[in-house]
Short mmCIF file of N, CA and C in Angstrom, two decimals:
data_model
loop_
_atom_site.label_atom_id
_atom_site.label_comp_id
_atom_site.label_asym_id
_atom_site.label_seq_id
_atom_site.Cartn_x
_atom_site.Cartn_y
_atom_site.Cartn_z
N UNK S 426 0.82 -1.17 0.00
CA UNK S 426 0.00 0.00 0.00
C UNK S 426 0.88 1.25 0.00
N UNK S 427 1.89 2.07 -0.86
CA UNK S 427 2.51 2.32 -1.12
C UNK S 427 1.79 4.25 -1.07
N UNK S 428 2.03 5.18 -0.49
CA UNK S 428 1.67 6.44 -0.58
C UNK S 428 0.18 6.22 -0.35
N UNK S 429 -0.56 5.39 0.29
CA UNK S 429 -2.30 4.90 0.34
C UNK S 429 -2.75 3.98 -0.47
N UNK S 430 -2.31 3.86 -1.17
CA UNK S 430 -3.08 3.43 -2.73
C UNK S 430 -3.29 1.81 -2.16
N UNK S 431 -4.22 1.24 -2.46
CA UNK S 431 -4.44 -0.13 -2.72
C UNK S 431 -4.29 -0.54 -4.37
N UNK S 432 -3.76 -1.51 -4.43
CA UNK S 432 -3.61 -2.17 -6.07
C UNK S 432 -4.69 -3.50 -5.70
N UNK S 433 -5.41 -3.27 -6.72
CA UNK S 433 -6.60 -4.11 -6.79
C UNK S 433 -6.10 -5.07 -7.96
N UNK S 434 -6.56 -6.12 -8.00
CA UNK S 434 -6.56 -7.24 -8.26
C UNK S 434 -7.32 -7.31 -9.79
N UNK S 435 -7.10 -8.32 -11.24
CA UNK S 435 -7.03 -8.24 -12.20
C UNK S 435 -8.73 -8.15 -12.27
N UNK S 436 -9.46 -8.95 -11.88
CA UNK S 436 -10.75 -8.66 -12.03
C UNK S 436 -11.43 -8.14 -11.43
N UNK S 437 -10.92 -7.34 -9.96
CA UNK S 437 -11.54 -6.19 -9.32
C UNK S 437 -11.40 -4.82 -10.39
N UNK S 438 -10.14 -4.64 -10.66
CA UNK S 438 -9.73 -3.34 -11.66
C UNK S 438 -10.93 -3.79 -12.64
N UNK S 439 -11.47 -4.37 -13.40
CA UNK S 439 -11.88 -4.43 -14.80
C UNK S 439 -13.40 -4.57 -14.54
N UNK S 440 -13.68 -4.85 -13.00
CA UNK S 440 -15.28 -5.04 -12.49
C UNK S 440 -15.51 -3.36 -12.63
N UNK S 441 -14.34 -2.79 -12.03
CA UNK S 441 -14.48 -0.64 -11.83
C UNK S 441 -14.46 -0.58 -12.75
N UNK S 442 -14.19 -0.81 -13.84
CA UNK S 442 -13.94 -0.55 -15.37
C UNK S 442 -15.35 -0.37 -16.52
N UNK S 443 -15.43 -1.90 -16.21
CA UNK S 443 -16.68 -2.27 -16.67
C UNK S 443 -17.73 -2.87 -16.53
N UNK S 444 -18.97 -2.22 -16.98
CA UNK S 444 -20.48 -2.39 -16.52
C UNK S 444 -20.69 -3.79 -16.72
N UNK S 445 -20.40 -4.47 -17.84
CA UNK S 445 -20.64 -5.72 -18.37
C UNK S 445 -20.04 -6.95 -17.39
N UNK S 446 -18.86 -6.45 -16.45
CA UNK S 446 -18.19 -6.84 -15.69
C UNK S 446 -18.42 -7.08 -14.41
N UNK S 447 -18.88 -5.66 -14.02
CA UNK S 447 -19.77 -5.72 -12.61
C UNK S 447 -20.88 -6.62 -12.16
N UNK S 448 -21.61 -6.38 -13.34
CA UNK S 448 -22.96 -7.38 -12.90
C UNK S 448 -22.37 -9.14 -12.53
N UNK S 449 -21.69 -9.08 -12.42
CA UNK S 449 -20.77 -10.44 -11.89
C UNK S 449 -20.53 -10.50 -10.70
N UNK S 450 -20.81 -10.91 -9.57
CA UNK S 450 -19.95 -11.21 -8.45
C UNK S 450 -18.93 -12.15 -8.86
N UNK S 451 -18.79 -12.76 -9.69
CA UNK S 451 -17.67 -13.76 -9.68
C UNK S 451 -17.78 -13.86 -11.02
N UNK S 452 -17.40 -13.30 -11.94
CA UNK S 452 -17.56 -12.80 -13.19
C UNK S 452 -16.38 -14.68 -13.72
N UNK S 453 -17.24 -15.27 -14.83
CA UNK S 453 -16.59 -16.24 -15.54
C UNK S 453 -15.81 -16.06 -16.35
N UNK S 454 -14.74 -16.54 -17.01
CA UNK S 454 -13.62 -16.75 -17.39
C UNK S 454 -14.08 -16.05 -18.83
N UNK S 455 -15.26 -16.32 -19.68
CA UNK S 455 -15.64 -16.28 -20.87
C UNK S 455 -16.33 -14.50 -20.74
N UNK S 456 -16.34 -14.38 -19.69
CA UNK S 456 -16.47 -12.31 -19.60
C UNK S 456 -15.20 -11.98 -19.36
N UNK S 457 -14.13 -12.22 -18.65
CA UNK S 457 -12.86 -11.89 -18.37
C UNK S 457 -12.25 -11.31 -19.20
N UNK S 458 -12.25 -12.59 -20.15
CA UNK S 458 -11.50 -12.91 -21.71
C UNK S 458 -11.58 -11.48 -22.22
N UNK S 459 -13.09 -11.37 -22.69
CA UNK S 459 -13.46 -9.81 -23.68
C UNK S 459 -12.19 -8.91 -23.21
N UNK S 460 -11.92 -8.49 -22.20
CA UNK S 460 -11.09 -7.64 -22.00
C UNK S 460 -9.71 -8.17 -21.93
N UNK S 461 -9.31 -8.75 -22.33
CA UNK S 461 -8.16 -9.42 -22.29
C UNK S 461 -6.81 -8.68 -23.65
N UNK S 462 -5.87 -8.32 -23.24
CA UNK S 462 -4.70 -8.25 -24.03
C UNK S 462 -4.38 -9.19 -25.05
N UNK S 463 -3.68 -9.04 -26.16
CA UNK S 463 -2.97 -10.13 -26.62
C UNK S 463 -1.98 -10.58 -25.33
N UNK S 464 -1.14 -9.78 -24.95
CA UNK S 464 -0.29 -10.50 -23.86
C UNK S 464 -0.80 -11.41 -22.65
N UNK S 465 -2.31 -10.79 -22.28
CA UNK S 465 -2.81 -11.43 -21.36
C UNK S 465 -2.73 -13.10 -21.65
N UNK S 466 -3.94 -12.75 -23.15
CA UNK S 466 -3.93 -14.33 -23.79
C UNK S 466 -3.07 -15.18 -23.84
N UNK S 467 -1.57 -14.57 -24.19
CA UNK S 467 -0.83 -15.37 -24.69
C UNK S 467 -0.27 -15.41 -23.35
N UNK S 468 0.32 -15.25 -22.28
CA UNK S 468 0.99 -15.09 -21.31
C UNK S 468 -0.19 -16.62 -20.30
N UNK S 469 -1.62 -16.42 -20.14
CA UNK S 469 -2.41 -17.19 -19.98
C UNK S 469 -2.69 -18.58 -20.43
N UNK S 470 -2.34 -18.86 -21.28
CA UNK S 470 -2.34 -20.07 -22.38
C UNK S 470 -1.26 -20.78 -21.68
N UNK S 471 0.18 -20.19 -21.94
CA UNK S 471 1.20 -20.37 -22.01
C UNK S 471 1.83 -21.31 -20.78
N UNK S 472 0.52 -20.57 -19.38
CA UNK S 472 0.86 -20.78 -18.14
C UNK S 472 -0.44 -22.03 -17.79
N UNK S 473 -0.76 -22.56 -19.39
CA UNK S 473 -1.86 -23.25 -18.13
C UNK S 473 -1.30 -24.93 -18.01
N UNK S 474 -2.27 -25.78 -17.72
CA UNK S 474 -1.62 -27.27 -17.57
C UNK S 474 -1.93 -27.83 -19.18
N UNK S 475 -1.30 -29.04 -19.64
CA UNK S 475 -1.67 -29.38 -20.32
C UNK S 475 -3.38 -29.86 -21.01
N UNK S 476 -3.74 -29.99 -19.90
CA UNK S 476 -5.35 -30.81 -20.29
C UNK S 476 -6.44 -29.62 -20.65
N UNK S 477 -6.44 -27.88 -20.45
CA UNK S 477 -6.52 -26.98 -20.36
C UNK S 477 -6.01 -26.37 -21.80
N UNK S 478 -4.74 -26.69 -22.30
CA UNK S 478 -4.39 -26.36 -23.32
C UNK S 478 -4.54 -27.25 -24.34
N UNK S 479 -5.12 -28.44 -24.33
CA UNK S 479 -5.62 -29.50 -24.79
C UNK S 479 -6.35 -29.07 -25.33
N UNK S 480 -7.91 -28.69 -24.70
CA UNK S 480 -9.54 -28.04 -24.93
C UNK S 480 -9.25 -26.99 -25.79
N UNK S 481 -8.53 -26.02 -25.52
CA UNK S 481 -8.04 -24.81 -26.57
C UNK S 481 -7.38 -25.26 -27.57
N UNK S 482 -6.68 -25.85 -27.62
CA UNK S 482 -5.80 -26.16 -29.16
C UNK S 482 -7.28 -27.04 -29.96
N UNK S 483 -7.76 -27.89 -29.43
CA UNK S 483 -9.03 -28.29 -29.92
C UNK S 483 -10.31 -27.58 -30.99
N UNK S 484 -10.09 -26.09 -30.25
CA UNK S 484 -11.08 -25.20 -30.93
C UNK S 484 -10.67 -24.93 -31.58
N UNK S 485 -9.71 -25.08 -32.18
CA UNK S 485 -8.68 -24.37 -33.44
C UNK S 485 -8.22 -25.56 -34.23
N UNK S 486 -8.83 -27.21 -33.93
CA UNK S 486 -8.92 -27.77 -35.12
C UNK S 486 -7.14 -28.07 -34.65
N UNK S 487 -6.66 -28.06 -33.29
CA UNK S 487 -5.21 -28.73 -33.14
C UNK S 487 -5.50 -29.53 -32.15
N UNK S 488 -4.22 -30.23 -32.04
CA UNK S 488 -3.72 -31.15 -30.55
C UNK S 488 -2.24 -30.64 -29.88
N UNK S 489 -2.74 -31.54 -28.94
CA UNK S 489 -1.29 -30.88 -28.13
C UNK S 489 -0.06 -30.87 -28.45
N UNK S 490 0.29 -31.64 -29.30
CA UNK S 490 1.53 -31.86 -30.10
C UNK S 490 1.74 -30.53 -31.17
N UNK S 491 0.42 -29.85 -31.20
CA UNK S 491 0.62 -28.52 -31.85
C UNK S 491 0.95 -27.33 -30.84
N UNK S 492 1.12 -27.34 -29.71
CA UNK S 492 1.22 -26.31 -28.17
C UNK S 492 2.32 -25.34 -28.73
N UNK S 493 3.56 -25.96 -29.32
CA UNK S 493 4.74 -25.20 -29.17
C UNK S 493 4.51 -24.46 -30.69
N UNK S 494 3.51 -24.66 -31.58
CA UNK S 494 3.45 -24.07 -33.05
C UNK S 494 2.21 -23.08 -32.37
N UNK S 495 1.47 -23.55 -31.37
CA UNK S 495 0.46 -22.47 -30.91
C UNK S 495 0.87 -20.93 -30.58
N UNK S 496 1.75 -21.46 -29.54
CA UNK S 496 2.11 -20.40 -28.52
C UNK S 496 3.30 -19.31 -29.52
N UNK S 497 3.70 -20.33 -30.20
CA UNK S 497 4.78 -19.06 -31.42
C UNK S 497 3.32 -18.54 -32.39
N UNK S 498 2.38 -18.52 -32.75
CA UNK S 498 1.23 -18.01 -33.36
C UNK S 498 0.62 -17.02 -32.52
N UNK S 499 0.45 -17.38 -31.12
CA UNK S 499 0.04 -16.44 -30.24
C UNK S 499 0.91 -15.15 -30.61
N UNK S 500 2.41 -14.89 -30.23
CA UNK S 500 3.22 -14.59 -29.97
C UNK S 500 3.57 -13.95 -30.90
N UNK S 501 3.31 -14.30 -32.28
CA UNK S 501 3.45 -13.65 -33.77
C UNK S 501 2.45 -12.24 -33.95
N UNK S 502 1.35 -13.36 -33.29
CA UNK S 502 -0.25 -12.16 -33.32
C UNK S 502 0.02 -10.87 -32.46
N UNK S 503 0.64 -11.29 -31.31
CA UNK S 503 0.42 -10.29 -30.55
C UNK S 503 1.59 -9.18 -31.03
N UNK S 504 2.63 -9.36 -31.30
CA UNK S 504 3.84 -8.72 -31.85
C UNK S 504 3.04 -7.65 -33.02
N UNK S 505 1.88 -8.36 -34.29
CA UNK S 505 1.63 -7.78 -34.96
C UNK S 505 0.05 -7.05 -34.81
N UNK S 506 0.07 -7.13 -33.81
CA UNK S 506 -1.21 -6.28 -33.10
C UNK S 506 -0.76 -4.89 -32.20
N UNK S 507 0.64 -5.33 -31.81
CA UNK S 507 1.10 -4.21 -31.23
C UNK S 507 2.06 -2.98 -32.66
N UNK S 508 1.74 -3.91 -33.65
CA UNK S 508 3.15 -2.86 -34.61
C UNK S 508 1.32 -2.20 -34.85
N UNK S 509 0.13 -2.63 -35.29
CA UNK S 509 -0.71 -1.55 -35.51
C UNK S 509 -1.27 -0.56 -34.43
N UNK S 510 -1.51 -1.08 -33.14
CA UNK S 510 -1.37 -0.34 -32.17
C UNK S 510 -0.78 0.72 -32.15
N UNK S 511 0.84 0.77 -32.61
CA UNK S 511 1.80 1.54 -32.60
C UNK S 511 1.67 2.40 -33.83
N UNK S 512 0.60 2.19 -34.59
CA UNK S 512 1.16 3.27 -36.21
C UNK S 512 1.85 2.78 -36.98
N UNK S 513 2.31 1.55 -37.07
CA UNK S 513 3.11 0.88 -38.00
C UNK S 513 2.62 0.39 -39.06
N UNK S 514 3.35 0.44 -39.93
CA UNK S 514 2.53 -0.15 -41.46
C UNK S 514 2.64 -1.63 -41.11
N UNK S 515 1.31 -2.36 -41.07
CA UNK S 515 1.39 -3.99 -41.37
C UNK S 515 2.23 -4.10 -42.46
N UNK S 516 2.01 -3.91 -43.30
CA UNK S 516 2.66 -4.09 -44.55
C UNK S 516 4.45 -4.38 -44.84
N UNK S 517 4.66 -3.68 -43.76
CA UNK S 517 6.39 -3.62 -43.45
C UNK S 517 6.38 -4.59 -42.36
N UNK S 518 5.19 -5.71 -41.68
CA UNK S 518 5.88 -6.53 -40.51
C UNK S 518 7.03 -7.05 -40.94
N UNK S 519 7.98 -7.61 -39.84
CA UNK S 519 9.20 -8.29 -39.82
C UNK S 519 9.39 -8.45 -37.84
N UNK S 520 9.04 -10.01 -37.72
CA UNK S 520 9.28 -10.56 -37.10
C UNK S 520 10.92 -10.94 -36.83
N UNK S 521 11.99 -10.74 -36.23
CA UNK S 521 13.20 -11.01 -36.03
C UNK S 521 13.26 -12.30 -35.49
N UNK S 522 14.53 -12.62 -35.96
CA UNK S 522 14.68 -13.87 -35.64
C UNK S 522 16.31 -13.92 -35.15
N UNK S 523 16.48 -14.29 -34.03
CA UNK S 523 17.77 -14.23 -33.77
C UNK S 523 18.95 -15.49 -34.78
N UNK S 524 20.19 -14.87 -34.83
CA UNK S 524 20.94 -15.86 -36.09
C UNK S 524 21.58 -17.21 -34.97
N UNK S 525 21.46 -17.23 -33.76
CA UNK S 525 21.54 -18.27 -33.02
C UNK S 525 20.72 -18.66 -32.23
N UNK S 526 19.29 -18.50 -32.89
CA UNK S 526 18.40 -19.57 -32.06
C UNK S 526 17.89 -19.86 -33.09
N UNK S 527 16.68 -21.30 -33.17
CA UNK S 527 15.83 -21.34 -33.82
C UNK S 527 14.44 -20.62 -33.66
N UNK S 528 14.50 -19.38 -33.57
CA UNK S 528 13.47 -18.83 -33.67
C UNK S 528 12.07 -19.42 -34.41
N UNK S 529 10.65 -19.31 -33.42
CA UNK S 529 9.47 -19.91 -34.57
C UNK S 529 9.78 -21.34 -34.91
N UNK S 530 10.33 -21.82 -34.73
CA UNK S 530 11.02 -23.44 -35.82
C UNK S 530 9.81 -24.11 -36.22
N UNK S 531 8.94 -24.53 -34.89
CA UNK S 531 7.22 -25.34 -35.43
C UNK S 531 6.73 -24.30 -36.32
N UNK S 532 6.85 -22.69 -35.83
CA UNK S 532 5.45 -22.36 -36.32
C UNK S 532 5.92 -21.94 -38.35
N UNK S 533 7.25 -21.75 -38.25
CA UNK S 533 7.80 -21.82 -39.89
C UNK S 533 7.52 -23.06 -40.29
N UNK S 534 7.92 -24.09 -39.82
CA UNK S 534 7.80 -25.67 -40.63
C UNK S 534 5.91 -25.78 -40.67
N UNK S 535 5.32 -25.14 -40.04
CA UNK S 535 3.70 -25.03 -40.48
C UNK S 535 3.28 -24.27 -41.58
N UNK S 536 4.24 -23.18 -41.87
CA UNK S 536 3.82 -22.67 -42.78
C UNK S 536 5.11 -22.09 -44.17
N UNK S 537 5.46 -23.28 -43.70
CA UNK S 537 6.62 -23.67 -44.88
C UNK S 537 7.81 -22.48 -45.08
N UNK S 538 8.09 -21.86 -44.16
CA UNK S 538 8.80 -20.51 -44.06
C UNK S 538 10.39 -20.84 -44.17
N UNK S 539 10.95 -20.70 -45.06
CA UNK S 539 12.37 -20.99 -44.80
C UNK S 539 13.61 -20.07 -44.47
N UNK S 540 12.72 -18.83 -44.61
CA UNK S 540 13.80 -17.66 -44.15
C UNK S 540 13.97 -17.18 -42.76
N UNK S 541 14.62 -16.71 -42.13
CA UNK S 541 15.07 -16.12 -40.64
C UNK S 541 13.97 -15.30 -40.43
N UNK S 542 13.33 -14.38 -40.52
CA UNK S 542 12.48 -13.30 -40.48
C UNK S 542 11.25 -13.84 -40.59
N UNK S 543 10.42 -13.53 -39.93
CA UNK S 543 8.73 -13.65 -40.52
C UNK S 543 8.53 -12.09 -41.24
N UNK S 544 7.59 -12.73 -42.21
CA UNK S 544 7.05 -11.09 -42.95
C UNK S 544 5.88 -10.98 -43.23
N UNK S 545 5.39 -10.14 -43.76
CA UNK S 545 4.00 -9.77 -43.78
C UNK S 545 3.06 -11.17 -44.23
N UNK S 546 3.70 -11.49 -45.77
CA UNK S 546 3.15 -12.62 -46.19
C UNK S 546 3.21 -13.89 -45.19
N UNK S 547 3.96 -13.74 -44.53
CA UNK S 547 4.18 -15.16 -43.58
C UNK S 547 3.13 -14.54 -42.41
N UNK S 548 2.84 -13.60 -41.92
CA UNK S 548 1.71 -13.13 -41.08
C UNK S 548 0.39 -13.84 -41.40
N UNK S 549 0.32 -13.53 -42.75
CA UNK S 549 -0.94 -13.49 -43.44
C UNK S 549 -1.51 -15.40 -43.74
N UNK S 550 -0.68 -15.84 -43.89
CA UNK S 550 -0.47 -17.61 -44.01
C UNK S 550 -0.70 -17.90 -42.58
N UNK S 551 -0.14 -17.21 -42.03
CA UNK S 551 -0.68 -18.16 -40.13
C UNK S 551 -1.73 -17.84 -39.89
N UNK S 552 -2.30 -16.47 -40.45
CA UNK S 552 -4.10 -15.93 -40.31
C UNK S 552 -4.59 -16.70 -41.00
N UNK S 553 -4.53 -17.01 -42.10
CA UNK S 553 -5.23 -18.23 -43.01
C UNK S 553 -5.54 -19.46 -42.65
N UNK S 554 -4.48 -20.13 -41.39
CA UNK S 554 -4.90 -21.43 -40.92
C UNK S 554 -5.86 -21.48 -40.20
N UNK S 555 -6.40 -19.90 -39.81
CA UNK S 555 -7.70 -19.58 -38.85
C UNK S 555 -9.14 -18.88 -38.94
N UNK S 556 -8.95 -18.74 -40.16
CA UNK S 556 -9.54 -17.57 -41.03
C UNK S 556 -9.57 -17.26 -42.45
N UNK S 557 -10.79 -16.56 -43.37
CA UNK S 557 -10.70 -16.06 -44.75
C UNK S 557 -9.56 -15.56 -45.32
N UNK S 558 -8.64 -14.78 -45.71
CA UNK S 558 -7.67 -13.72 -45.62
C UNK S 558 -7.83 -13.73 -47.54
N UNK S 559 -9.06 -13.56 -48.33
CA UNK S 559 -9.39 -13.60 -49.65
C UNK S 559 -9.35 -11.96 -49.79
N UNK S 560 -10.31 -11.42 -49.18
CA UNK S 560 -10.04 -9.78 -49.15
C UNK S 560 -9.05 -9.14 -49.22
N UNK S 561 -8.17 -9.38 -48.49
CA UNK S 561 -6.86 -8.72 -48.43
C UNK S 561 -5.85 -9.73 -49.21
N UNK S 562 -5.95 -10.64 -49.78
CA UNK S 562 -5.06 -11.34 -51.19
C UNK S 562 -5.49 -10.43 -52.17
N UNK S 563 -7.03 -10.13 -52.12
CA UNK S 563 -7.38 -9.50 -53.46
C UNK S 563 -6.94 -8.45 -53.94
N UNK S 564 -6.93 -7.25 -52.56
CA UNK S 564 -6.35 -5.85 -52.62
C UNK S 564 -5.18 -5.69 -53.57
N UNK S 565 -4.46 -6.60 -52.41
CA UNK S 565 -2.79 -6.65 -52.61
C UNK S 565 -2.62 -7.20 -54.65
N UNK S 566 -3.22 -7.96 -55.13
CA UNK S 566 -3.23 -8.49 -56.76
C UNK S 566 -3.98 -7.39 -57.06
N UNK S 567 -5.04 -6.48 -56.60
CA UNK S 567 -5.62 -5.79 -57.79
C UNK S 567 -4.78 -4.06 -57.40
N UNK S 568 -3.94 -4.38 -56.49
CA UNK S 568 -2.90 -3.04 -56.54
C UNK S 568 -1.56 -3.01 -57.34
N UNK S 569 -1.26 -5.00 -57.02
CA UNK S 569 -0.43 -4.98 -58.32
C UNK S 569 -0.66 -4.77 -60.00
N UNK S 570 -1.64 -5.25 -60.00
CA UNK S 570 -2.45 -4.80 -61.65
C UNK S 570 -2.83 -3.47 -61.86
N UNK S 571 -3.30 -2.64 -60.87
CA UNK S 571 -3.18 -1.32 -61.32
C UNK S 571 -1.80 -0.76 -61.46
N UNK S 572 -0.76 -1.41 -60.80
CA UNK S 572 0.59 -0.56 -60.98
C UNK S 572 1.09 -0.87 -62.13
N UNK S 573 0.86 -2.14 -62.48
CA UNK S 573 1.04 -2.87 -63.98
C UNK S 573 0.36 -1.62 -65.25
N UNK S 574 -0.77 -1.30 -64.78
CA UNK S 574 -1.33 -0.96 -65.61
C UNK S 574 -1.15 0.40 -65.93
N UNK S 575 -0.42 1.18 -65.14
CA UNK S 575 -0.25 2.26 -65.15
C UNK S 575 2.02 2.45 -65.23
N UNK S 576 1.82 1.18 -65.67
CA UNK S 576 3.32 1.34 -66.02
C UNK S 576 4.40 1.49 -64.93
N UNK S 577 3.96 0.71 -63.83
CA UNK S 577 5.12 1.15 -62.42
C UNK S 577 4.88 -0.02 -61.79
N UNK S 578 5.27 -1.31 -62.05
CA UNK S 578 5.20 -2.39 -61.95
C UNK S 578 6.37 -2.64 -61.33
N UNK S 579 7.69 -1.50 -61.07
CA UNK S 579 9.04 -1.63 -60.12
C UNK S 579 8.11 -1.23 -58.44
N UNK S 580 7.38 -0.22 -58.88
CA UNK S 580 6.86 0.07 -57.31
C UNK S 580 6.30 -1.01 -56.79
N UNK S 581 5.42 -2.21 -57.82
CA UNK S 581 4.24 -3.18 -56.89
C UNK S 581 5.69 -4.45 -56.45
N UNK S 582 6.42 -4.39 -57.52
CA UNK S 582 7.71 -5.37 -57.23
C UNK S 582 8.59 -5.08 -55.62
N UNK S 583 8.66 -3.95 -55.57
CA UNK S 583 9.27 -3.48 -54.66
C UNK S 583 8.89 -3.73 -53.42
N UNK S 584 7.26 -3.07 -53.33
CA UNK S 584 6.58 -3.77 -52.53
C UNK S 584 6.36 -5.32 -52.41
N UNK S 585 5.80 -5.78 -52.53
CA UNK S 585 5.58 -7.04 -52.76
C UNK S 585 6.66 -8.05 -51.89
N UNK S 586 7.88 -7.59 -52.30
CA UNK S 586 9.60 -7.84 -51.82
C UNK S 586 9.47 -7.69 -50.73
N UNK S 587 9.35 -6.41 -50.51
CA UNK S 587 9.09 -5.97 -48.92
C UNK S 587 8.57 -6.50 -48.36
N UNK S 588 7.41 -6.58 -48.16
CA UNK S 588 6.07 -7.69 -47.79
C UNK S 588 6.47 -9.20 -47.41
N UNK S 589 7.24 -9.50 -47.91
CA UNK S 589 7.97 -11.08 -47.85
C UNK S 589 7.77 -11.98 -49.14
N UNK S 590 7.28 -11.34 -50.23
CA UNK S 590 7.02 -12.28 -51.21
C UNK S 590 7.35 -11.56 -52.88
N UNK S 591 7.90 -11.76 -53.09
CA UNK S 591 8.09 -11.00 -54.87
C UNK S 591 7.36 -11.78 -55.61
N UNK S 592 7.07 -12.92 -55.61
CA UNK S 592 5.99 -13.19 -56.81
C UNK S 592 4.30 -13.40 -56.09
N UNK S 593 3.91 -12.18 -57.31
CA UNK S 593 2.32 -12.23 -56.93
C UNK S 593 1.51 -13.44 -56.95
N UNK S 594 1.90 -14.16 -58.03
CA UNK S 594 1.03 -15.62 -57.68
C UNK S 594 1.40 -16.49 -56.58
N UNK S 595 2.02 -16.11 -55.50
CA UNK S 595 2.37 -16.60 -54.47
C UNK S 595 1.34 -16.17 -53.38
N UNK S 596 0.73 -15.12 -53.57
CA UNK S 596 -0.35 -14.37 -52.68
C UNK S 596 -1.36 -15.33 -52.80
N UNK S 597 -1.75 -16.33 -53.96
CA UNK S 597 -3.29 -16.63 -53.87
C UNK S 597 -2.81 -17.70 -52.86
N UNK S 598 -3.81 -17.72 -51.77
CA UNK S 598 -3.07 -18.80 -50.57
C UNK S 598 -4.85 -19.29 -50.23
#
């Protein structure tokens, strides 16, 4: 209790917070969640027992033998939830990868990644094992065809590169 203050506790703070919250005396795990961080999630997962992370990898169409490709997916998401948070162009992600670890190792061999870096396109392939991602393939091909079409087909190249992928028929995923 530091200068008066009491520090309240993760679901006392978020009961003061929120209305949806309050009406809970003992608010369940599945109201908690809503307010939950990527870090929360992933930090939560990370820490639970196996039989727990069992049920969850389940809803996502995995098993436990998928835990260690999970938790680098978590971990990817949350990295690229915080570069938009921050003002960052998705478009420029780049996941680092240190040159003496195996950084990611499950979650690249899932999505066939053979370079050090994750990049945008490699973002977009781990959203796909969970999700549509047709909308935003489409953008990205009908921005390269307008640059085509307007004779600046170094700019969509350029991009594209950037992004993690130089050939456009590599986008239809």
């Amino acid at each position: 209790m530091p200068n008066g203050t009491i520090k309240l506790g993760f679901v006392e703070s978020k009961k003061r917070d929120k209305d949806y919250i309050r009406t809970y005396n003992r608010p369940p795990f599945w109201v908690i969640i809503k307010d939950f961080s990527f870090g929360d999630l992933y930090f939560t997962y990370c820490f639970q027992k196996d039989i727990v992370k069992d049920k969850v990898l389940k809803d996502f169409g995995l098993t436990l033998n998928d835990d260690a490709m999970f938790q680098q997916i978590l971990h990817t998401l949350k990295y690229a939830r915080n570069c938009c948070a921050h003002l960052e162009l998705i478009t420029r992600f780049k996941l680092l990868g240190a040159a003496d670890l195996n950084n990611y190792k499950e979650l690249k061999q899932s999505i066939n990644c053979t370079h050090k870096h994750l990049s945008y396109f490699d973002l977009l392939k781990i959203i796909a094992k969970f999700c549509n991602i047709d909308t935003i393939t489409k953008e990205i091909a009908e921005f390269n065809r307008n640059m085509y079409l307007i004779n600046r087909l170094e700019i969509a190249d350029k991009l594209l590169k950037r992004m993690g992928e130089p050939d456009i028929n590599k986008w239809k995923m």
